[in-house]
């Protein structure tokens, strides 16, 4: 195994760090236990006061930075090779054709991270020994701690070192000096357990043991007290997690197949294939616009995790994608979104032009009293007026309409053939600003101070009834009397919207037969106020 392990290098260890249950977990596409090796796992420590909480956050932050830097360093030389590997390369190992990890093994072999044996086999189910794990673990220590030292400088106990195979002897000496192992207890040819592997890894990464009062594993009591703190340090970093049944399986082995699978998953999640961002955008002086960047990875996943920068903060600043233009300057600024995974980075640019602020006329929105539905949603109609004159919002009369809630980013609305604005009744409470640019380049602005429907407590009275062949159950909606209302609608789970009429009853009689399963929403207006109630069947 000396030659294959030398070729595997540091990255293999990173791939080995997740615990798996073969084959079920191996195919779930999440080698780290979280989507990102740097992502913070749920904290299980229980601290008693605010100061302890602050100290804990400082330690966790330092640990996270420590582990991220080591993993980044270990991945540095691998990204380019992995992005160029050929996924269609045919299988060639004699013993992996029908193996659950065949495609991972072949891909890792194709890019030179794993090697087979001279007899054209890979031996996928062969467990790793302590010597092999140690050799891998030592490769994640910082480079400046691994150079320029002789064995005599590393450890004076040459008799104990002599009992260790030559190919891993120097690593063993370094590991002993760093406290990863005790030479008199290190049996290099023995099969490595998960617990032993994770402790070596945690120590090599420089992690300190964490609080063990809350064990996330069902079999946590099988792990020794001196080991569990290091294992939980990896767990809290999101590097490992238990098997689907909740166990850690501390005494189980790690095989070459698991190593290949986890290595492939890690590399897939680390390689960035694209960062998309609009090429150009325009914003008025003193105004803001929101840019959205999408990052795509080799495993087919995507997210919006980028860092933002502006080429000219005096002209426009950017924070979390929100670009804010200066109040008294014009020009073009480059906004850059940069994605990072391991040591892989990729960026995209958007040229944002800051233009002079145009004259804007203030108008008003007046409710017409009409209510309508579309695509399972309920809308209230508003007429847009300026100085008592209606401004049509039909698509042949306007160039653009935007809607902005409070200080949030503005969103663009799509005009249609209707001259009025239809406002979604279920929107959140807030001040909604609507800006309109008509076909003659005139600009208008108006606001709607909206109050979202008041959520009512729904109480079943226990009464049932029959009417015209239908079955009903009775509900009270808060303390409201439903014998009179302006309008009332039932929004069904399948998108149907039904208008209801009032009768002499103060309660709601809900028809139970021939109803669509799911949650039914009732929206109604009474004395100028909208209310909402939900009934699930």
Short mmCIF file of C-alpha atoms in Angstrom, two decimals:
data_model
loop_
_atom_site.label_atom_id
_atom_site.label_comp_id
_atom_site.label_asym_id
_atom_site.label_seq_id
_atom_site.Cartn_x
_atom_site.Cartn_y
_atom_site.Cartn_z
CA UNK A 1 0.00 0.00 0.00
CA UNK A 2 2.95 2.38 0.19
CA UNK A 3 2.74 3.57 -3.40
CA UNK A 4 -1.06 4.06 -3.58
CA UNK A 5 -1.13 5.91 -0.28
CA UNK A 6 1.61 8.25 -1.41
CA UNK A 7 -0.44 9.12 -4.48
CA UNK A 8 -3.62 9.67 -2.49
CA UNK A 9 -2.05 12.57 -0.51
CA UNK A 10 -3.92 14.82 1.83
CA UNK A 11 -7.21 14.94 0.00
CA UNK A 12 -8.03 11.31 0.68
CA UNK A 13 -8.17 11.98 4.36
CA UNK A 14 -10.61 14.80 3.81
CA UNK A 15 -12.80 12.37 1.91
CA UNK A 16 -12.59 9.79 4.68
CA UNK A 17 -13.83 12.07 7.40
CA UNK A 18 -17.57 11.39 7.05
CA UNK A 19 -19.02 8.31 8.67
CA UNK A 20 -21.11 6.19 6.32
CA UNK A 21 -23.42 3.22 6.24
CA UNK A 22 -22.75 1.23 3.06
CA UNK A 23 -24.37 1.36 0.62
CA UNK A 24 -27.31 3.54 1.67
CA UNK A 25 -25.47 6.59 2.97
CA UNK A 26 -22.79 6.39 0.34
CA UNK A 27 -25.24 7.46 -2.34
CA UNK A 28 -26.89 10.38 -0.54
CA UNK A 29 -24.56 13.00 -2.02
CA UNK A 30 -23.51 14.62 1.24
CA UNK A 31 -19.99 13.57 2.16
CA UNK A 32 -19.44 16.17 4.84
CA UNK A 33 -22.69 15.97 6.79
CA UNK A 34 -23.38 19.57 5.69
CA UNK A 35 -23.38 21.10 2.21
CA UNK A 36 -20.15 22.95 2.92
CA UNK A 37 -17.15 21.79 5.03
CA UNK A 38 -16.98 25.27 6.50
CA UNK A 39 -20.68 25.40 7.37
CA UNK A 40 -21.37 25.53 11.10
CA UNK A 41 -23.13 22.46 12.48
CA UNK A 42 -25.72 22.67 15.25
CA UNK A 43 -24.02 23.52 18.54
CA UNK A 44 -24.68 20.99 21.26
CA UNK A 45 -22.78 22.70 24.09
CA UNK A 46 -24.80 23.85 27.08
CA UNK A 47 -23.24 26.91 28.70
CA UNK A 48 -24.55 28.68 31.76
CA UNK A 49 -23.98 32.39 31.16
CA UNK A 50 -23.48 35.04 28.50
CA UNK A 51 -19.73 35.34 29.00
CA UNK A 52 -19.26 31.60 28.56
CA UNK A 53 -21.36 31.81 25.42
CA UNK A 54 -19.12 34.55 24.02
CA UNK A 55 -15.98 32.58 24.84
CA UNK A 56 -17.43 29.49 23.18
CA UNK A 57 -18.16 31.43 19.98
CA UNK A 58 -14.57 32.72 19.93
CA UNK A 59 -13.20 29.17 20.29
CA UNK A 60 -15.56 27.82 17.62
CA UNK A 61 -14.62 30.61 15.22
CA UNK A 62 -10.91 29.95 15.74
CA UNK A 63 -11.42 26.20 15.28
CA UNK A 64 -13.42 26.71 12.10
CA UNK A 65 -10.74 28.96 10.61
CA UNK A 66 -8.09 26.43 11.63
CA UNK A 67 -9.82 23.51 9.94
CA UNK A 68 -10.82 25.46 6.84
CA UNK A 69 -7.25 26.56 6.22
CA UNK A 70 -5.95 23.01 6.53
CA UNK A 71 -8.59 21.54 4.26
CA UNK A 72 -8.05 24.32 1.70
CA UNK A 73 -4.33 23.64 1.69
CA UNK A 74 -4.89 19.92 1.18
CA UNK A 75 -7.21 20.51 -1.78
CA UNK A 76 -5.15 23.16 -3.53
CA UNK A 77 -3.45 21.05 -6.21
CA UNK A 78 -6.43 18.79 -6.96
CA UNK A 79 -9.19 21.02 -8.29
CA UNK A 80 -7.92 21.42 -11.84
CA UNK A 81 -7.32 17.71 -12.31
CA UNK A 82 -10.77 16.82 -11.00
CA UNK A 83 -12.54 19.31 -13.25
CA UNK A 84 -10.83 17.76 -16.30
CA UNK A 85 -11.50 14.11 -15.51
CA UNK A 86 -13.47 12.04 -17.99
CA UNK A 87 -16.74 10.75 -16.45
CA UNK A 88 -17.31 8.37 -19.36
CA UNK A 89 -14.10 6.39 -18.89
CA UNK A 90 -14.98 2.65 -18.93
CA UNK A 91 -14.56 0.48 -15.85
CA UNK A 92 -11.26 -1.38 -15.75
CA UNK A 93 -10.78 -2.95 -12.29
CA UNK A 94 -11.63 -6.63 -12.29
CA UNK A 95 -13.32 -6.56 -8.87
CA UNK A 96 -15.38 -3.32 -9.05
CA UNK A 97 -17.72 -3.86 -12.01
CA UNK A 98 -20.81 -4.60 -9.90
CA UNK A 99 -19.62 -2.87 -6.75
CA UNK A 100 -21.80 -0.08 -5.29
CA UNK A 101 -18.82 2.31 -5.37
CA UNK A 102 -17.59 1.39 -8.87
CA UNK A 103 -18.11 4.78 -10.50
CA UNK A 104 -16.45 6.62 -7.59
CA UNK A 105 -13.47 4.26 -7.65
CA UNK A 106 -13.02 4.58 -11.42
CA UNK A 107 -13.27 8.37 -11.38
CA UNK A 108 -10.78 8.72 -8.56
CA UNK A 109 -8.44 6.31 -10.33
CA UNK A 110 -8.82 8.24 -13.62
CA UNK A 111 -7.56 11.46 -12.04
CA UNK A 112 -4.73 9.74 -10.19
CA UNK A 113 -5.97 10.05 -6.62
CA UNK A 114 -6.31 6.30 -6.05
CA UNK A 115 -4.42 3.38 -7.56
CA UNK A 116 -5.25 -0.27 -7.97
CA UNK A 117 -3.02 -3.32 -7.55
CA UNK A 118 -0.75 -5.03 -10.13
CA UNK A 119 -3.29 -7.85 -10.61
CA UNK A 120 -5.83 -5.33 -12.00
CA UNK A 121 -7.89 -5.30 -8.79
CA UNK A 122 -8.79 -2.47 -6.46
CA UNK A 123 -9.83 -4.48 -3.39
CA UNK A 124 -12.66 -2.03 -2.61
CA UNK A 125 -13.75 -3.64 0.65
CA UNK A 126 -10.29 -3.86 2.16
CA UNK A 127 -10.13 -1.94 5.49
CA UNK A 128 -7.43 0.64 6.11
CA UNK A 129 -4.77 -0.01 8.73
CA UNK A 130 -3.66 2.38 11.45
CA UNK A 131 -0.44 3.00 9.51
CA UNK A 132 -2.38 3.99 6.39
CA UNK A 133 -4.70 6.30 8.33
CA UNK A 134 -1.78 7.87 10.15
CA UNK A 135 0.04 8.54 6.91
CA UNK A 136 -3.03 10.34 5.59
CA UNK A 137 -3.68 12.22 8.82
CA UNK A 138 -0.19 13.68 8.94
CA UNK A 139 -0.66 15.20 5.50
CA UNK A 140 -3.23 17.72 6.76
CA UNK A 141 -0.82 19.33 9.25
CA UNK A 142 0.56 22.71 8.06
CA UNK A 143 3.48 22.36 5.69
CA UNK A 144 5.80 24.47 7.81
CA UNK A 145 5.45 21.93 10.59
CA UNK A 146 6.47 19.03 8.35
CA UNK A 147 9.76 20.17 6.83
CA UNK A 148 13.37 20.36 7.88
CA UNK A 149 13.17 17.85 10.73
CA UNK A 150 14.99 14.54 11.07
CA UNK A 151 13.66 11.50 12.90
CA UNK A 152 16.16 12.05 15.72
CA UNK A 153 14.89 15.61 16.14
CA UNK A 154 11.30 14.41 16.05
CA UNK A 155 11.61 11.61 18.58
CA UNK A 156 14.49 10.09 20.48
CA UNK A 157 12.81 6.73 21.03
CA UNK A 158 14.41 5.01 18.02
CA UNK A 159 13.67 1.54 19.41
CA UNK A 160 9.91 2.12 19.27
CA UNK A 161 10.20 3.74 15.86
CA UNK A 162 12.16 0.79 14.55
CA UNK A 163 9.12 -1.44 15.08
CA UNK A 164 7.11 0.72 12.65
CA UNK A 165 7.32 0.13 8.86
CA UNK A 166 9.88 2.37 7.22
CA UNK A 167 7.42 4.01 4.80
CA UNK A 168 5.37 5.47 7.67
CA UNK A 169 8.15 5.80 10.27
CA UNK A 170 8.79 9.50 9.79
CA UNK A 171 5.07 10.26 9.99
CA UNK A 172 4.85 8.22 13.19
CA UNK A 173 7.69 10.20 14.73
CA UNK A 174 6.02 13.48 13.86
CA UNK A 175 2.65 12.22 15.08
CA UNK A 176 4.13 11.19 18.41
CA UNK A 177 5.73 14.60 18.85
CA UNK A 178 2.40 16.32 18.06
CA UNK A 179 0.50 14.05 20.47
CA UNK A 180 -1.55 12.21 17.86
CA UNK A 181 -0.31 8.79 18.94
CA UNK A 182 1.76 7.05 21.62
CA UNK A 183 4.50 5.00 19.97
CA UNK A 184 4.37 2.23 22.58
CA UNK A 185 0.66 1.74 21.83
CA UNK A 186 0.74 2.20 18.07
CA UNK A 187 0.18 -1.06 16.20
CA UNK A 188 0.66 -0.08 12.58
CA UNK A 189 -0.75 -3.22 10.95
CA UNK A 190 -3.97 -3.27 13.01
CA UNK A 191 -7.22 -2.32 11.28
CA UNK A 192 -8.16 1.29 12.07
CA UNK A 193 -11.51 1.90 13.73
CA UNK A 194 -13.67 4.94 13.07
CA UNK A 195 -13.02 6.26 16.55
CA UNK A 196 -9.24 5.97 16.15
CA UNK A 197 -9.41 7.60 12.73
CA UNK A 198 -11.50 10.55 13.87
CA UNK A 199 -9.30 11.22 16.89
CA UNK A 200 -6.19 11.23 14.69
CA UNK A 201 -7.90 13.60 12.29
CA UNK A 202 -9.11 15.99 14.98
CA UNK A 203 -5.68 16.16 16.59
CA UNK A 204 -3.94 16.61 13.25
CA UNK A 205 -6.27 19.54 12.52
CA UNK A 206 -5.42 21.09 15.86
CA UNK A 207 -8.97 20.84 17.22
CA UNK A 208 -9.54 20.81 20.96
CA UNK A 209 -12.05 18.42 22.57
CA UNK A 210 -15.48 19.99 23.09
CA UNK A 211 -18.23 19.58 25.67
CA UNK A 212 -19.61 16.04 25.76
CA UNK A 213 -22.73 16.55 27.87
CA UNK A 214 -25.04 16.16 24.86
CA UNK A 215 -24.18 13.14 22.72
CA UNK A 216 -25.70 13.10 19.21
CA UNK A 217 -25.00 9.38 18.68
CA UNK A 218 -27.13 6.56 20.07
CA UNK A 219 -24.01 4.49 20.70
CA UNK A 220 -21.98 7.39 22.08
CA UNK A 221 -21.39 5.54 25.34
CA UNK A 222 -19.26 3.03 23.42
CA UNK A 223 -16.69 5.75 22.73
CA UNK A 224 -14.02 6.28 25.37
CA UNK A 225 -14.08 9.48 27.41
CA UNK A 226 -10.66 10.54 26.12
CA UNK A 227 -11.83 10.20 22.50
CA UNK A 228 -15.41 11.49 22.48
CA UNK A 229 -14.47 15.18 22.85
CA UNK A 230 -12.31 15.07 19.70
CA UNK A 231 -14.95 13.17 17.74
CA UNK A 232 -17.63 15.70 18.72
CA UNK A 233 -15.31 18.51 17.65
CA UNK A 234 -15.44 17.07 14.13
CA UNK A 235 -19.20 16.54 14.42
CA UNK A 236 -19.78 20.16 15.41
CA UNK A 237 -17.71 21.28 12.45
CA UNK A 238 -20.04 19.29 10.18
CA UNK A 239 -17.24 16.99 9.01
CA UNK A 240 -18.83 13.77 10.25
CA UNK A 241 -22.28 12.61 11.19
CA UNK A 242 -23.86 9.38 12.31
CA UNK A 243 -25.29 6.63 10.17
CA UNK A 244 -29.00 6.75 9.23
CA UNK A 245 -29.95 4.81 12.38
CA UNK A 246 -28.30 7.42 14.60
CA UNK A 247 -25.20 5.43 15.53
CA UNK A 248 -21.57 6.45 15.14
CA UNK A 249 -20.24 2.87 14.88
CA UNK A 250 -16.93 3.68 16.60
CA UNK A 251 -15.45 0.21 16.12
CA UNK A 252 -16.29 -0.15 12.42
CA UNK A 253 -13.60 -0.01 9.75
CA UNK A 254 -13.14 2.44 6.86
CA UNK A 255 -12.70 0.74 3.50
CA UNK A 256 -11.02 1.77 0.28
CA UNK A 257 -14.43 1.93 -1.44
CA UNK A 258 -15.83 4.31 1.18
CA UNK A 259 -12.73 6.41 0.77
CA UNK A 260 -13.27 6.63 -3.00
CA UNK A 261 -16.95 7.49 -2.62
CA UNK A 262 -16.42 10.18 -0.03
CA UNK A 263 -13.50 11.62 -1.95
CA UNK A 264 -15.67 11.95 -5.08
CA UNK A 265 -18.48 13.64 -3.14
CA UNK A 266 -16.08 16.06 -1.53
CA UNK A 267 -14.49 17.00 -4.83
CA UNK A 268 -17.87 17.39 -6.53
CA UNK A 269 -18.97 19.84 -3.89
CA UNK A 270 -15.71 21.71 -3.98
CA UNK A 271 -15.44 22.33 -7.74
CA UNK A 272 -17.21 25.48 -8.95
CA UNK A 273 -18.40 25.28 -12.56
CA UNK A 274 -20.09 28.66 -13.02
CA UNK A 275 -21.08 31.95 -11.37
CA UNK A 276 -23.95 33.74 -13.10
CA UNK A 277 -24.74 37.45 -12.74
CA UNK A 278 -26.52 39.97 -15.01
CA UNK A 279 -24.02 41.60 -17.34
CA UNK A 280 -25.40 45.13 -17.00
CA UNK A 281 -27.82 47.09 -14.84
CA UNK A 282 -28.93 50.70 -14.33
CA UNK A 283 -29.77 52.54 -11.11
CA UNK A 284 -30.73 56.11 -10.37
CA UNK A 285 -28.70 58.39 -8.11
CA UNK A 286 -29.47 57.69 -4.46
CA UNK A 287 -31.47 54.56 -5.31
CA UNK A 288 -30.77 50.86 -4.79
CA UNK A 289 -31.14 47.72 -6.83
CA UNK A 290 -30.61 44.07 -5.94
CA UNK A 291 -28.35 41.73 -7.94
CA UNK A 292 -28.68 37.97 -7.59
CA UNK A 293 -25.74 35.67 -8.21
CA UNK A 294 -26.08 31.91 -8.72
CA UNK A 295 -23.17 29.54 -8.11
CA UNK A 296 -23.19 26.10 -9.76
CA UNK A 297 -21.05 23.12 -8.72
CA UNK A 298 -19.84 19.98 -10.45
CA UNK A 299 -22.31 17.77 -8.59
CA UNK A 300 -25.26 19.67 -10.07
CA UNK A 301 -26.06 21.66 -6.92
CA UNK A 302 -26.22 25.42 -6.74
CA UNK A 303 -26.46 28.21 -4.17
CA UNK A 304 -26.10 31.99 -3.80
CA UNK A 305 -23.06 32.02 -1.50
CA UNK A 306 -20.80 34.77 -2.83
CA UNK A 307 -18.84 37.73 -1.55
CA UNK A 308 -19.52 41.11 -3.15
CA UNK A 309 -17.21 43.97 -4.06
CA UNK A 310 -17.44 47.31 -5.86
CA UNK A 311 -14.72 48.77 -8.09
CA UNK A 312 -15.72 52.28 -6.96
CA UNK A 313 -17.45 52.47 -3.55
CA UNK A 314 -17.65 56.27 -3.91
CA UNK A 315 -19.99 55.76 -6.88
CA UNK A 316 -21.88 52.71 -5.62
CA UNK A 317 -21.57 50.38 -2.66
CA UNK A 318 -22.72 46.76 -2.49
CA UNK A 319 -23.80 44.65 0.48
CA UNK A 320 -25.40 41.22 0.18
CA UNK A 321 -26.12 41.99 -3.47
CA UNK A 322 -27.88 45.32 -2.78
CA UNK A 323 -26.19 48.03 -4.86
CA UNK A 324 -26.70 51.57 -3.55
CA UNK A 325 -25.79 54.47 -5.83
CA UNK A 326 -24.26 57.75 -4.67
CA UNK A 327 -26.68 60.68 -4.45
CA UNK A 328 -24.72 63.15 -6.58
CA UNK A 329 -22.55 61.14 -8.99
CA UNK A 330 -23.01 59.36 -12.28
CA UNK A 331 -20.89 56.82 -14.10
CA UNK A 332 -20.28 53.07 -14.39
CA UNK A 333 -19.06 50.79 -11.63
CA UNK A 334 -18.13 47.10 -11.75
CA UNK A 335 -19.88 44.94 -9.15
CA UNK A 336 -18.17 41.58 -8.65
CA UNK A 337 -19.59 38.40 -7.10
CA UNK A 338 -16.96 35.84 -6.03
CA UNK A 339 -17.66 32.24 -5.01
CA UNK A 340 -15.17 30.11 -3.06
CA UNK A 341 -14.97 26.43 -2.17
CA UNK A 342 -11.72 25.15 -0.73
CA UNK A 343 -9.05 26.90 -2.78
CA UNK A 344 -11.29 27.11 -5.86
CA UNK A 345 -12.67 30.56 -6.68
CA UNK A 346 -14.69 31.97 -9.56
CA UNK A 347 -16.12 35.45 -10.17
CA UNK A 348 -18.67 37.22 -12.34
CA UNK A 349 -19.02 40.95 -13.06
CA UNK A 350 -21.96 43.28 -13.61
CA UNK A 351 -21.47 46.75 -15.10
CA UNK A 352 -23.84 49.04 -13.18
CA UNK A 353 -24.50 52.47 -14.63
CA UNK A 354 -25.56 55.23 -12.23
CA UNK A 355 -27.81 57.74 -14.02
CA UNK A 356 -29.24 61.11 -13.02
CA UNK A 357 -32.33 61.07 -10.88
CA UNK A 358 -35.37 61.87 -12.98
CA UNK A 359 -38.30 64.05 -11.96
CA UNK A 360 -40.97 61.92 -10.31
CA UNK A 361 -44.63 62.84 -9.87
CA UNK A 362 -46.40 61.60 -6.76
CA UNK A 363 -49.77 59.96 -7.18
CA UNK A 364 -52.25 57.98 -5.08
CA UNK A 365 -53.86 54.56 -5.16
CA UNK A 366 -57.57 54.37 -4.40
CA UNK A 367 -59.38 51.11 -3.70
CA UNK A 368 -62.23 50.47 -6.13
CA UNK A 369 -63.93 47.94 -3.87
CA UNK A 370 -63.51 45.16 -6.42
CA UNK A 371 -61.97 41.83 -5.46
CA UNK A 372 -60.81 39.13 -7.86
CA UNK A 373 -58.81 35.90 -7.97
CA UNK A 374 -56.03 34.55 -10.18
CA UNK A 375 -53.93 31.38 -9.89
CA UNK A 376 -55.34 30.54 -6.46
CA UNK A 377 -54.66 34.00 -4.99
CA UNK A 378 -56.99 36.82 -4.00
CA UNK A 379 -56.49 40.41 -5.15
CA UNK A 380 -57.99 43.80 -4.32
CA UNK A 381 -58.26 46.40 -7.10
CA UNK A 382 -56.69 49.88 -6.91
CA UNK A 383 -57.00 52.84 -9.29
CA UNK A 384 -53.84 54.95 -9.82
CA UNK A 385 -54.53 58.70 -9.92
CA UNK A 386 -52.46 61.87 -10.24
CA UNK A 387 -54.28 65.13 -9.47
CA UNK A 388 -57.60 63.33 -9.79
CA UNK A 389 -56.75 61.91 -13.23
CA UNK A 390 -56.34 58.19 -13.77
CA UNK A 391 -52.96 56.93 -14.97
CA UNK A 392 -53.45 53.72 -16.91
CA UNK A 393 -51.20 50.77 -15.96
CA UNK A 394 -52.05 48.75 -19.07
CA UNK A 395 -49.12 47.26 -20.94
CA UNK A 396 -49.63 49.53 -23.95
CA UNK A 397 -49.38 52.62 -21.73
CA UNK A 398 -46.38 51.90 -19.51
CA UNK A 399 -42.76 50.82 -19.94
CA UNK A 400 -42.10 49.54 -16.42
CA UNK A 401 -43.72 49.07 -13.01
CA UNK A 402 -41.82 48.17 -9.83
CA UNK A 403 -43.01 47.30 -6.33
CA UNK A 404 -40.90 47.86 -3.20
CA UNK A 405 -41.85 46.90 0.38
CA UNK A 406 -40.37 49.25 3.01
CA UNK A 407 -36.57 49.21 2.51
CA UNK A 408 -36.42 45.88 0.70
CA UNK A 409 -35.22 45.54 -2.87
CA UNK A 410 -37.69 46.54 -5.58
CA UNK A 411 -39.23 43.83 -7.75
CA UNK A 412 -40.46 44.29 -11.30
CA UNK A 413 -44.16 43.76 -12.06
CA UNK A 414 -45.49 42.59 -15.42
CA UNK A 415 -48.16 44.90 -16.91
CA UNK A 416 -51.15 43.30 -18.61
CA UNK A 417 -54.28 44.56 -20.35
CA UNK A 418 -55.82 45.87 -17.10
CA UNK A 419 -55.52 49.60 -16.43
CA UNK A 420 -55.69 49.18 -12.65
CA UNK A 421 -53.43 47.55 -10.04
CA UNK A 422 -54.51 44.26 -8.49
CA UNK A 423 -52.86 43.94 -5.06
CA UNK A 424 -52.41 40.51 -3.42
CA UNK A 425 -54.53 40.46 -0.25
CA UNK A 426 -52.15 38.01 1.49
CA UNK A 427 -49.09 40.27 1.29
CA UNK A 428 -47.26 41.10 4.52
CA UNK A 429 -47.99 44.35 6.34
CA UNK A 430 -45.85 47.29 5.27
CA UNK A 431 -45.52 50.35 3.08
CA UNK A 432 -45.51 49.35 -0.55
CA UNK A 433 -44.07 51.85 -3.02
CA UNK A 434 -45.08 51.48 -6.66
CA UNK A 435 -43.10 53.33 -9.34
CA UNK A 436 -44.39 53.68 -12.88
CA UNK A 437 -42.66 54.80 -16.08
CA UNK A 438 -45.18 55.48 -18.82
CA UNK A 439 -44.69 55.28 -22.57
CA UNK A 440 -43.80 58.99 -22.68
CA UNK A 441 -40.95 58.54 -20.15
CA UNK A 442 -42.93 60.23 -17.37
CA UNK A 443 -42.19 58.82 -13.90
CA UNK A 444 -44.74 58.40 -11.13
CA UNK A 445 -44.67 57.06 -7.59
CA UNK A 446 -47.37 56.16 -5.08
CA UNK A 447 -47.66 54.10 -1.91
CA UNK A 448 -50.09 51.62 -0.39
CA UNK A 449 -49.94 51.30 3.39
CA UNK A 450 -51.06 47.71 3.67
CA UNK A 451 -52.17 45.73 6.71
CA UNK A 452 -52.04 41.96 6.24
CA UNK A 453 -55.15 39.93 7.10
CA UNK A 454 -55.50 39.29 10.83
CA UNK A 455 -55.02 35.61 11.63
CA UNK A 456 -57.97 34.20 13.57
CA UNK A 457 -58.08 31.26 15.96
CA UNK A 458 -60.30 28.55 14.50
CA UNK A 459 -62.34 26.55 17.04
CA UNK A 460 -64.54 23.56 16.24
CA UNK A 461 -67.82 23.75 18.17
CA UNK A 462 -68.53 20.04 17.79
CA UNK A 463 -71.81 20.74 16.00
CA UNK A 464 -72.60 18.98 12.73
CA UNK A 465 -75.40 19.39 10.23
CA UNK A 466 -76.90 18.40 6.89
CA UNK A 467 -78.17 20.76 4.20
CA UNK A 468 -79.32 19.96 0.67
CA UNK A 469 -77.53 16.61 0.72
CA UNK A 470 -74.21 17.99 2.03
CA UNK A 471 -72.52 17.43 5.42
CA UNK A 472 -71.17 20.36 7.47
CA UNK A 473 -69.21 20.93 10.68
CA UNK A 474 -69.36 24.20 12.61
CA UNK A 475 -66.37 26.44 13.39
CA UNK A 476 -65.97 29.71 15.27
CA UNK A 477 -63.52 32.15 13.65
CA UNK A 478 -62.12 34.09 16.58
CA UNK A 479 -64.91 36.08 18.21
CA UNK A 480 -66.26 37.48 14.94
CA UNK A 481 -69.91 37.37 13.96
CA UNK A 482 -70.08 36.08 10.38
CA UNK A 483 -73.71 36.96 9.81
CA UNK A 484 -72.45 40.03 7.96
CA UNK A 485 -69.28 40.84 6.00
CA UNK A 486 -68.20 42.78 2.92
CA UNK A 487 -66.87 39.73 1.10
CA UNK A 488 -65.59 36.23 1.89
CA UNK A 489 -63.59 33.75 -0.16
CA UNK A 490 -62.43 30.16 0.29
CA UNK A 491 -58.98 29.36 -1.18
CA UNK A 492 -58.77 25.60 -1.73
CA UNK A 493 -55.50 23.60 -1.75
CA UNK A 494 -55.91 22.86 -5.48
CA UNK A 495 -56.00 26.57 -6.40
CA UNK A 496 -59.77 27.02 -6.63
CA UNK A 497 -61.14 30.26 -5.18
CA UNK A 498 -64.82 30.20 -4.15
CA UNK A 499 -66.83 33.28 -3.13
CA UNK A 500 -69.09 32.70 -0.11
CA UNK A 501 -72.22 34.54 0.92
CA UNK A 502 -73.37 35.53 4.39
CA UNK A 503 -76.45 34.11 6.14
CA UNK A 504 -77.96 34.45 9.59
CA UNK A 505 -75.34 32.26 11.27
CA UNK A 506 -72.54 33.90 13.28
CA UNK A 507 -70.29 30.89 12.70
CA UNK A 508 -68.78 29.13 9.67
CA UNK A 509 -70.33 25.89 8.50
CA UNK A 510 -67.64 24.00 6.62
CA UNK A 511 -68.76 21.44 4.04
CA UNK A 512 -66.91 18.14 4.60
CA UNK A 513 -68.02 16.03 1.66
CA UNK A 514 -66.35 16.35 -1.76
CA UNK A 515 -63.65 18.63 -0.36
CA UNK A 516 -60.04 18.78 -1.54
CA UNK A 517 -57.62 17.39 1.11
CA UNK A 518 -55.21 19.92 2.58
CA UNK A 519 -55.42 23.37 4.14
CA UNK A 520 -58.32 25.62 3.18
CA UNK A 521 -57.80 29.37 3.67
CA UNK A 522 -60.75 31.68 4.33
CA UNK A 523 -60.18 35.37 3.58
CA UNK A 524 -62.90 37.86 4.35
CA UNK A 525 -63.33 41.59 4.82
CA UNK A 526 -65.44 43.04 7.58
CA UNK A 527 -65.71 46.72 8.53
CA UNK A 528 -62.74 47.60 6.30
CA UNK A 529 -60.41 44.96 7.82
CA UNK A 530 -59.21 41.75 6.20
CA UNK A 531 -59.18 38.52 8.23
CA UNK A 532 -57.72 35.08 7.57
CA UNK A 533 -58.49 31.62 8.95
CA UNK A 534 -57.24 28.16 8.02
CA UNK A 535 -58.93 24.77 8.28
CA UNK A 536 -57.05 21.57 7.42
CA UNK A 537 -58.81 18.36 6.39
#
